[in-house]
PDB file of C-alpha atoms and ligand atoms in Angstrom:
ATOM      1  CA  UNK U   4     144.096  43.085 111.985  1.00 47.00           C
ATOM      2  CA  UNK U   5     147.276  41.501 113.963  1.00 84.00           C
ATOM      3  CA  UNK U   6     147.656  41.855 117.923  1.00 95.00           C
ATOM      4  CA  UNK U   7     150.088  42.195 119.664  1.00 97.00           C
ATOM      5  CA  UNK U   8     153.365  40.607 120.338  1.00 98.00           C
ATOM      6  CA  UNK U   9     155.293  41.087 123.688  1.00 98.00           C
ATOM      7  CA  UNK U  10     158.654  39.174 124.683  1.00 98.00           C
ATOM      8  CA  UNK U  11     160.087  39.732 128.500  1.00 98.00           C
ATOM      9  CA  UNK U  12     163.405  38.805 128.103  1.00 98.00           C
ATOM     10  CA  UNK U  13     166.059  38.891 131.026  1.00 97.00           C
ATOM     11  CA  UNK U  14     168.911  36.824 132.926  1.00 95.00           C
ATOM     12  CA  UNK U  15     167.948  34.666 135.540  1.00 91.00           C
ATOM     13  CA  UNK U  16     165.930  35.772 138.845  1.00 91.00           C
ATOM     14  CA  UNK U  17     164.484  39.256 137.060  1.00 93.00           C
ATOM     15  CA  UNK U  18     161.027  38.366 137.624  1.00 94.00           C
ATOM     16  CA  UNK U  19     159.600  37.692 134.217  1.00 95.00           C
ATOM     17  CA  UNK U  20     157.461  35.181 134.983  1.00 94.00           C
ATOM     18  CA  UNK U  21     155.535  37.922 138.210  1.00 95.00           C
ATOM     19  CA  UNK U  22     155.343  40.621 135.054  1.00 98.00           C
ATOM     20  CA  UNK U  23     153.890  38.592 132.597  1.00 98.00           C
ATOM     21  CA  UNK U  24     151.058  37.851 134.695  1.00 97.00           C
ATOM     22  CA  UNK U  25     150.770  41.689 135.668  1.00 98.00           C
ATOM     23  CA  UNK U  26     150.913  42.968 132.469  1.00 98.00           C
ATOM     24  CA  UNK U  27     148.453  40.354 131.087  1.00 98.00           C
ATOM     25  CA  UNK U  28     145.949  41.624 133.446  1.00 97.00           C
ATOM     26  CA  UNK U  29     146.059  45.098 132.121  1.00 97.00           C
ATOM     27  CA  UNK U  30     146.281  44.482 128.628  1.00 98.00           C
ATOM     28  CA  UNK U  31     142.640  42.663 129.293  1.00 97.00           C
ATOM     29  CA  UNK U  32     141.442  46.418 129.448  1.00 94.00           C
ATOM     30  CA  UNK U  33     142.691  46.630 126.176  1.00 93.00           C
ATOM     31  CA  UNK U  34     142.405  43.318 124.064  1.00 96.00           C
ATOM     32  CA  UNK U  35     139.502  41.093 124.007  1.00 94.00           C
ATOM     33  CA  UNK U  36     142.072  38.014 124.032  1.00 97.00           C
ATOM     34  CA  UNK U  37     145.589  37.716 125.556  1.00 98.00           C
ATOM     35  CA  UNK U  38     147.808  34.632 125.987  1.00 97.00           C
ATOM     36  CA  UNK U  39     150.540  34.300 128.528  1.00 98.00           C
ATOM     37  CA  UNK U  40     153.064  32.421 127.395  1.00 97.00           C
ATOM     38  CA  UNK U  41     156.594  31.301 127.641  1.00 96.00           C
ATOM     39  CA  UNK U  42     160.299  29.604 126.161  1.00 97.00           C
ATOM     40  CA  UNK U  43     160.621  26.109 125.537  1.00 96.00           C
ATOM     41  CA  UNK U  44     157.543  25.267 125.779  1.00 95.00           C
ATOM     42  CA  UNK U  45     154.265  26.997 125.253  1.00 95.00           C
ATOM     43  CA  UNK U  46     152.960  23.578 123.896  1.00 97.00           C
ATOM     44  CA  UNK U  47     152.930  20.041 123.939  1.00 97.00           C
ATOM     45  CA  UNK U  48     155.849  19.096 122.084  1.00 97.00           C
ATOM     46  CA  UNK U  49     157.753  22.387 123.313  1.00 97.00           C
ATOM     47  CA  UNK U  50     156.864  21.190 127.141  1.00 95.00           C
ATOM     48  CA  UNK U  51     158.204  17.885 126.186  1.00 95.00           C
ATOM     49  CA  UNK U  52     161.489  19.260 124.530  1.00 95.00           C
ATOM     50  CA  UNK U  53     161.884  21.895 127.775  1.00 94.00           C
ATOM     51  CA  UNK U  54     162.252  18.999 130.018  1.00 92.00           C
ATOM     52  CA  UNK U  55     164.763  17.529 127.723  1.00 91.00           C
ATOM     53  CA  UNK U  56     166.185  20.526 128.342  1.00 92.00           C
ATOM     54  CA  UNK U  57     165.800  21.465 132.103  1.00 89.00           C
ATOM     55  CA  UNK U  58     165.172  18.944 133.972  1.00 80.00           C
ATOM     56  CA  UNK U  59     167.309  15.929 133.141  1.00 64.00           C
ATOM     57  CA  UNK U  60     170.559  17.261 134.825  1.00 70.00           C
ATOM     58  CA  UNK U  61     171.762  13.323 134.143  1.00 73.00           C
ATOM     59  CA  UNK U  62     172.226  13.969 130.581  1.00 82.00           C
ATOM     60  CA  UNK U  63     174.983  15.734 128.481  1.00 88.00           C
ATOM     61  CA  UNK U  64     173.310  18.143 126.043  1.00 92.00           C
ATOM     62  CA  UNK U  65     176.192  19.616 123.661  1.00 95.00           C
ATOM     63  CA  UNK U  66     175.679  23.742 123.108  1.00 96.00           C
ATOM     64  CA  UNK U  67     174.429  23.103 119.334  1.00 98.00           C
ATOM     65  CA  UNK U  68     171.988  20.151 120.692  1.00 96.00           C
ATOM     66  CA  UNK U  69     170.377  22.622 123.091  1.00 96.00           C
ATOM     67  CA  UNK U  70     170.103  25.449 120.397  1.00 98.00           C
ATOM     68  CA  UNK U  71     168.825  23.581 118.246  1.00 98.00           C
ATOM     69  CA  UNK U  72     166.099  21.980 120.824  1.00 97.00           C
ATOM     70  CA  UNK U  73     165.329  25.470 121.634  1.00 98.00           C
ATOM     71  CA  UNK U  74     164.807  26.478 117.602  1.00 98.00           C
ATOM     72  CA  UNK U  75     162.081  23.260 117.210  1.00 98.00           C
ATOM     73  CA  UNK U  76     160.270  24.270 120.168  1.00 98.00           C
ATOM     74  CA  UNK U  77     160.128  27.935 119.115  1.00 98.00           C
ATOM     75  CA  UNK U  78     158.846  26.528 115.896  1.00 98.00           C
ATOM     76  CA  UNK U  79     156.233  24.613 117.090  1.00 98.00           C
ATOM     77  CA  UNK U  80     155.095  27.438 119.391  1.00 98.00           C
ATOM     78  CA  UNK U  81     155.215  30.141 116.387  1.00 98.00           C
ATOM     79  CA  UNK U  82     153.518  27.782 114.291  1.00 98.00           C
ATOM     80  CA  UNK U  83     150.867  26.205 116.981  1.00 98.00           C
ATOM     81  CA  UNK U  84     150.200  29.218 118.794  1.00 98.00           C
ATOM     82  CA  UNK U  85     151.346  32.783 118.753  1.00 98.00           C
ATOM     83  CA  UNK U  86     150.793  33.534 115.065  1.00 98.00           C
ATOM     84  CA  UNK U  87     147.315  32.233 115.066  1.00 97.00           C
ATOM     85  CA  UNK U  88     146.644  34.246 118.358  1.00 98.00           C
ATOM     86  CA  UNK U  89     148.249  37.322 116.951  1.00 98.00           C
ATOM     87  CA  UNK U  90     146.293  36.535 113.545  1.00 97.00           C
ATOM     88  CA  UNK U  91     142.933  36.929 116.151  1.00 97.00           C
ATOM     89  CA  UNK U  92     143.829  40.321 117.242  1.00 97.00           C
ATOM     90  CA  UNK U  93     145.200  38.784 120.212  1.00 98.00           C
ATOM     91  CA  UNK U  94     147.822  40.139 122.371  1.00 98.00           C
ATOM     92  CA  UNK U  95     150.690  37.556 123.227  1.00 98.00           C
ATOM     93  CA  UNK U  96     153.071  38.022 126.282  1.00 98.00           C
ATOM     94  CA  UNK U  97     155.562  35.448 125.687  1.00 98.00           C
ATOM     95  CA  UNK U  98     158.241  34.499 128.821  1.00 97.00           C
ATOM     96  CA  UNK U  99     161.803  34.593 126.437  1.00 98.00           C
ATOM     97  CA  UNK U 100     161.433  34.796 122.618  1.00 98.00           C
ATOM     98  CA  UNK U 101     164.760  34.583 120.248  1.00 98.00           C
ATOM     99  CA  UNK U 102     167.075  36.965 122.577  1.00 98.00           C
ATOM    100  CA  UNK U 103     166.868  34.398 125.302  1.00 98.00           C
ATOM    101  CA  UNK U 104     168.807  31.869 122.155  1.00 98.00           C
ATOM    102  CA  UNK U 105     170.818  34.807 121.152  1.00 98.00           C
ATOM    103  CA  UNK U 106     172.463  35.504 124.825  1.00 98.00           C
ATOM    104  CA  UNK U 107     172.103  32.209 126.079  1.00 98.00           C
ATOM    105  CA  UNK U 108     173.139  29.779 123.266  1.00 98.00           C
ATOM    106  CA  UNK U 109     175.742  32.062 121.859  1.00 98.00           C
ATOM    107  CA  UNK U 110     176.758  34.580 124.407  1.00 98.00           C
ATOM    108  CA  UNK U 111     176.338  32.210 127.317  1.00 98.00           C
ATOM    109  CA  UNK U 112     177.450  29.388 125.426  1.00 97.00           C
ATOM    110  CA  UNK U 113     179.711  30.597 123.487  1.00 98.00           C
ATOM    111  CA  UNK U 114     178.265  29.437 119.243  1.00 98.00           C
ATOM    112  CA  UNK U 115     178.563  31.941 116.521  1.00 98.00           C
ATOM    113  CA  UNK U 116     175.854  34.613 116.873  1.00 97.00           C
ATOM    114  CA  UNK U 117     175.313  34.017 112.612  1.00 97.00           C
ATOM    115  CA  UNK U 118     174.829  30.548 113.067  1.00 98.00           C
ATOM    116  CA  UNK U 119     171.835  31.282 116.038  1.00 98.00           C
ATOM    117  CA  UNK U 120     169.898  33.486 114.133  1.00 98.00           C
ATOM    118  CA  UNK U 121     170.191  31.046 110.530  1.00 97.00           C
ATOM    119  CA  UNK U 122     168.609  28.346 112.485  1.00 98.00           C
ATOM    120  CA  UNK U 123     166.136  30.781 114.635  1.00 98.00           C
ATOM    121  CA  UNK U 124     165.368  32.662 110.752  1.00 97.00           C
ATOM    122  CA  UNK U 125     163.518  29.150 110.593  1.00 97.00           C
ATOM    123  CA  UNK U 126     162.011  28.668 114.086  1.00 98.00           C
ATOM    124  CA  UNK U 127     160.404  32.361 114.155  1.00 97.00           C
ATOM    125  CA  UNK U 128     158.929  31.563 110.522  1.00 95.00           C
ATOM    126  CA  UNK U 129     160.313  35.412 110.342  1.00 94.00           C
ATOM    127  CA  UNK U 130     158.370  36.724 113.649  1.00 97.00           C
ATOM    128  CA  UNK U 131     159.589  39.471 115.522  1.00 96.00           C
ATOM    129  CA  UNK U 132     158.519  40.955 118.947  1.00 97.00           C
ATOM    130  CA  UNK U 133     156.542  44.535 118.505  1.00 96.00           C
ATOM    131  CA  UNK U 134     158.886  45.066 122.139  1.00 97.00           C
ATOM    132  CA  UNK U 135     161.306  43.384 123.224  1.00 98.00           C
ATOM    133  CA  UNK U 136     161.603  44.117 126.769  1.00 98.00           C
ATOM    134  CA  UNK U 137     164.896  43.662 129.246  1.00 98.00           C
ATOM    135  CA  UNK U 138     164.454  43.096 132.944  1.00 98.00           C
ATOM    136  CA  UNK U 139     167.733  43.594 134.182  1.00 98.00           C
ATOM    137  CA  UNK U 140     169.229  43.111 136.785  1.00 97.00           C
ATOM    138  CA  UNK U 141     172.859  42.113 138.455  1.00 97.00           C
ATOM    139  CA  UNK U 142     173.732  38.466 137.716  1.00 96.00           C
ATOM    140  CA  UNK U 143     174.711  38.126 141.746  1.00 94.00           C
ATOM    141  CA  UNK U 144     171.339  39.354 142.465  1.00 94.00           C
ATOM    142  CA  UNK U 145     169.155  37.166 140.231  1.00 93.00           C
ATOM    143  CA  UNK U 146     171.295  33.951 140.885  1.00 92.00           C
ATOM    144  CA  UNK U 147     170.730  35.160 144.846  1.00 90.00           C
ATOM    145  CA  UNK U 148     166.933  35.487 144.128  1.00 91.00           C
ATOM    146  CA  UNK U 149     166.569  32.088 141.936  1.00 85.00           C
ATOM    147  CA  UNK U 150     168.872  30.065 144.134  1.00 86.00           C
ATOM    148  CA  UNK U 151     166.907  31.478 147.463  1.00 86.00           C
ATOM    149  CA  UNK U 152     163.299  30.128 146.044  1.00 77.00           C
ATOM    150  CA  UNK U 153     162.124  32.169 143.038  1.00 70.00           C
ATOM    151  CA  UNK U 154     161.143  29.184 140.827  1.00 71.00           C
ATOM    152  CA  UNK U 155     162.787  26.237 139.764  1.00 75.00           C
ATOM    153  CA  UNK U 156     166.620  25.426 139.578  1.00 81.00           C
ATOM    154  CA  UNK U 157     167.202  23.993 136.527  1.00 84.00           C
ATOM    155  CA  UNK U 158     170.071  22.880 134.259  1.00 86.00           C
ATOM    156  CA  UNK U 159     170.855  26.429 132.839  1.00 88.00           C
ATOM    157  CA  UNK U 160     170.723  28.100 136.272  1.00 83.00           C
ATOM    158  CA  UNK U 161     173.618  25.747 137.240  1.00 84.00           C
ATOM    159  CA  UNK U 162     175.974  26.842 134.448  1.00 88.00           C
ATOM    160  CA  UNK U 163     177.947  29.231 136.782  1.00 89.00           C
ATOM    161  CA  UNK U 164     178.377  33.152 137.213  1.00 94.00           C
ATOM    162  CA  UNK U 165     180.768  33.464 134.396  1.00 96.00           C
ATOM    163  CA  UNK U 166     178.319  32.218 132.115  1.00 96.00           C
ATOM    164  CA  UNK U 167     175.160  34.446 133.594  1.00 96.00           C
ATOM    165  CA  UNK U 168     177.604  37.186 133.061  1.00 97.00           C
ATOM    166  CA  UNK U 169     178.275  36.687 129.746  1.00 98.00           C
ATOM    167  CA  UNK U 170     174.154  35.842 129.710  1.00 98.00           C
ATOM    168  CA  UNK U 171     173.978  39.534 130.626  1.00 98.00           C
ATOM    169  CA  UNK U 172     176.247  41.420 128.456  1.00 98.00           C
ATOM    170  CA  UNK U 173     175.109  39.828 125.268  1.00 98.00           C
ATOM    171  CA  UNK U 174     172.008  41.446 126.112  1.00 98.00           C
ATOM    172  CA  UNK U 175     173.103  44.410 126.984  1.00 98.00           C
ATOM    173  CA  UNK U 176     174.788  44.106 123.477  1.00 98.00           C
ATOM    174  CA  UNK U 177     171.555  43.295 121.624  1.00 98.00           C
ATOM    175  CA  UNK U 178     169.984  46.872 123.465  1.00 98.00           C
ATOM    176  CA  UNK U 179     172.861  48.633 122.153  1.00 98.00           C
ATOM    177  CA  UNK U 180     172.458  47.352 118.564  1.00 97.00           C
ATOM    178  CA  UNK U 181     168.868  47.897 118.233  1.00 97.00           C
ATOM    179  CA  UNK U 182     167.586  50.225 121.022  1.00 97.00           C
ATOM    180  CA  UNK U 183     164.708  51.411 119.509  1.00 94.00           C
ATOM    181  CA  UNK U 184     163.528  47.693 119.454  1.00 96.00           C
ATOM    182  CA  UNK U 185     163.831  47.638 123.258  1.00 98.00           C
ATOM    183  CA  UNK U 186     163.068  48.751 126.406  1.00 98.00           C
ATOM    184  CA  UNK U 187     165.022  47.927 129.260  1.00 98.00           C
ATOM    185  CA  UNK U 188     163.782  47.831 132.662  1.00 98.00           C
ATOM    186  CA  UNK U 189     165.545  47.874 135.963  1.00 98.00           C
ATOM    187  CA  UNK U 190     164.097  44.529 137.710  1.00 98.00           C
ATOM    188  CA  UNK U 191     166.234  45.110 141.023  1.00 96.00           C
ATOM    189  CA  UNK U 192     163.572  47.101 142.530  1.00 97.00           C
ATOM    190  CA  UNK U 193     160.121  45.811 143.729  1.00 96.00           C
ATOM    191  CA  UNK U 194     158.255  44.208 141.281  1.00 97.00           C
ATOM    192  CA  UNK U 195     154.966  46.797 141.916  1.00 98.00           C
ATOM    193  CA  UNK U 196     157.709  49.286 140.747  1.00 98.00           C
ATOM    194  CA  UNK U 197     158.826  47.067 137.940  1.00 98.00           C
ATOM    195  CA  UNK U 198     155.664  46.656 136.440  1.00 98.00           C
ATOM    196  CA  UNK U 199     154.506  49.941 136.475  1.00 98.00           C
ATOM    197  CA  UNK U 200     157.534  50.763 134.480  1.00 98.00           C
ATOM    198  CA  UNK U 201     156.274  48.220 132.270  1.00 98.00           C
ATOM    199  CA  UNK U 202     152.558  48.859 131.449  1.00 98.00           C
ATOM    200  CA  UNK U 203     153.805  52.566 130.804  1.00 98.00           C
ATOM    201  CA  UNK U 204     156.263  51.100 128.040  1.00 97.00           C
ATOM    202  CA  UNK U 205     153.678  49.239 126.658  1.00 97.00           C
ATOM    203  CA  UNK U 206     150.953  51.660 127.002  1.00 96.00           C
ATOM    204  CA  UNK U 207     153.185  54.436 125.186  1.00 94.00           C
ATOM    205  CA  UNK U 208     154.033  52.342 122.052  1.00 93.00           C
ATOM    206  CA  UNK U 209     150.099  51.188 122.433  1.00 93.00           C
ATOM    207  CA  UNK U 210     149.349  55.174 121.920  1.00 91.00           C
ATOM    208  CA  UNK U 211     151.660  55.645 119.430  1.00 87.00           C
ATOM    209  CA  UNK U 212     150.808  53.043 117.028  1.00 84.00           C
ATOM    210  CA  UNK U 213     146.905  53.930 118.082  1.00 78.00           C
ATOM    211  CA  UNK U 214     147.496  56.768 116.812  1.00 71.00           C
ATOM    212  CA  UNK U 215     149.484  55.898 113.609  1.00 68.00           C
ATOM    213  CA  UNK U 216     145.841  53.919 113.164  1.00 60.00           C
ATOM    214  CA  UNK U 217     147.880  50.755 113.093  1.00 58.00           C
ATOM    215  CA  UNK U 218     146.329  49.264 116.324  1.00 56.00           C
ATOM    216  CA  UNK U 219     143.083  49.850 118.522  1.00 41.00           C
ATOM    217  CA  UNK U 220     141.150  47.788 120.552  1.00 44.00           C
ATOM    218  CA  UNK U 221     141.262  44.166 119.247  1.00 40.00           C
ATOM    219  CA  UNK U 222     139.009  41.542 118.424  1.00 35.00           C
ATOM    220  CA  UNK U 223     139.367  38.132 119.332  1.00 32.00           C
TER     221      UNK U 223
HETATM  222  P1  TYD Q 235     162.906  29.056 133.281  1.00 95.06           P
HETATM  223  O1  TYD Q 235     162.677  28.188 134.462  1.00 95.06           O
HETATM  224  O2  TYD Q 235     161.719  29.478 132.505  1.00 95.06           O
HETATM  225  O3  TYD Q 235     163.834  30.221 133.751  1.00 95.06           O
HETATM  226  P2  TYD Q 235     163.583  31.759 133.798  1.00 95.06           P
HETATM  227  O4  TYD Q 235     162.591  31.946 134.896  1.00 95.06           O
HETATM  228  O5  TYD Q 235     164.922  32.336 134.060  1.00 95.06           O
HETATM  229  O6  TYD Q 235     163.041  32.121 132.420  1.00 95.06           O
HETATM  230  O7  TYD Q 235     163.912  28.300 132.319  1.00 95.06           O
HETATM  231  C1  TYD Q 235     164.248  28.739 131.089  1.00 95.06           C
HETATM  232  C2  TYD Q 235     165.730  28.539 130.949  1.00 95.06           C
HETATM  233  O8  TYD Q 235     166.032  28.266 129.585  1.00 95.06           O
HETATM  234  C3  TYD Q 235     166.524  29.747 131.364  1.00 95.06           C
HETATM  235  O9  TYD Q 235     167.665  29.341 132.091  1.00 95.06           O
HETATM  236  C4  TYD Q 235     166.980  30.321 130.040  1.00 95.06           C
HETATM  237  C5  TYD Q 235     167.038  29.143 129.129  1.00 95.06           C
HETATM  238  N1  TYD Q 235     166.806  29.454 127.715  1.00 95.06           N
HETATM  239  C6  TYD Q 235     167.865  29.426 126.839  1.00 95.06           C
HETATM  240  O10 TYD Q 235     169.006  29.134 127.235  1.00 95.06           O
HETATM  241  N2  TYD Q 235     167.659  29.741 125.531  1.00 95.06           N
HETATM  242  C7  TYD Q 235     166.409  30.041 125.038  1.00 95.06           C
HETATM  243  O11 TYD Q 235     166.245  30.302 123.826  1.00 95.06           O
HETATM  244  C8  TYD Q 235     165.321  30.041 125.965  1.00 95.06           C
HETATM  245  C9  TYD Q 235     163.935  30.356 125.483  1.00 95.06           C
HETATM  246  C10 TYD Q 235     165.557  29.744 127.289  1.00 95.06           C
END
């Protein structure tokens, strides 16, 4: 039987990394295994290719170089860990999936959306979230939040409004071309608020495919 496969997606400063942590702790009332997890990275190669990515603000990364450094760590991390975990019964909470590539790489960015997905149709090895979930949230406010202590600043932070903007509607897009696909989630408001939104997302599609006997309480 396959678990379950969760991807927070969002524009800088919503909080993803806060609600993967709370949701993980209440799907352990429900699975017997669930991995946290997140995008690059996620393992040792994709950790290694992240701070490629990142952290070396000294070195010029061209918009097809960093999509496609994105795609091979998403590879390796299908491959390496979430489809054996999801081929336990595990459930998988994974910090960005393929949206993040999708808005970032080409609506951030700028690259053909066609060309994003051909080289992510490789890196997912055909994967897709059971929920994709948006935390949104105003670009002004999540730039505020990131750039006043919530996590790291890294290389992509520093790309400027216009780009977290354009971050943001290509998301927006995404929800609009495949809503039943997603849920989207106001992240402005406190995050006890945010996750509760959350867990009662999850735990409705949880009933519902419960009940269409696809899903029930998982073994490792
Ligand atoms: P991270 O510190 O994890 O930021 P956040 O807390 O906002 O997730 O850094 C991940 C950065 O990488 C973030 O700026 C988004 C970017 N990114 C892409 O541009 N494309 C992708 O496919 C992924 C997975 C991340």
């Amino acid at each position: 039987m396959r678990g379950l496969f969760i991807a927070l997606e969002g524009p800088e400063g919503s909080g993803k990394t806060t609600q993967a942590t709370r949701l993980a702790e209440r799907l352990r009332q429900q699975f017997d295994a669930v991995i946290v997890t997140r995008e690059p990275g996620g393992t040792v190669a994709g950790e290694r290719i992240r701070a490629i990515l990142l952290d070396q603000m000294e070195c010029a990364i061209l918009p097809e170089t960093e999509a496609l450094l994105l795609a091979a760590a998403r590879a390796q991390h299908v491959g390496e860990v979430i489809l054996p975990a999801l081929e336990r019964g595990a459930a998988v909470v994974c910090d960005r999936f393929v949206d993040s590539s999708l808005a970032y790489q080409s609506g951030g960015r700028g690259l053909p959306l066609s060309e994003v997905l051909a080289i992510n149709r490789m890196a997912t090895m055909g994967l897709q979230p059971d929920l994709r979930v948006l935390l949104d949230l105003p670009v002004e406010e999540g730039l505020r939040r990131r750039f006043g202590g919530a996590g790291e600043v890294n290389r992509i932070d520093l790309a400027g409004t216009e780009f977290h903007e354009r971050v943001r509607a290509c998301y927006h897009q995404l929800v609009a071309a495949d809503p039943v696909a997603w849920v989207v989630i106001d992240a402005s408001r406190p995050p006890a608020a945010v996750a509760e939104d959350l867990w009662n997302a999850v735990a409705a599609m949880l009933a519902h495919s419960a009940g269409a006997g696809k899903r029930g309480r998982q073994s490792a």
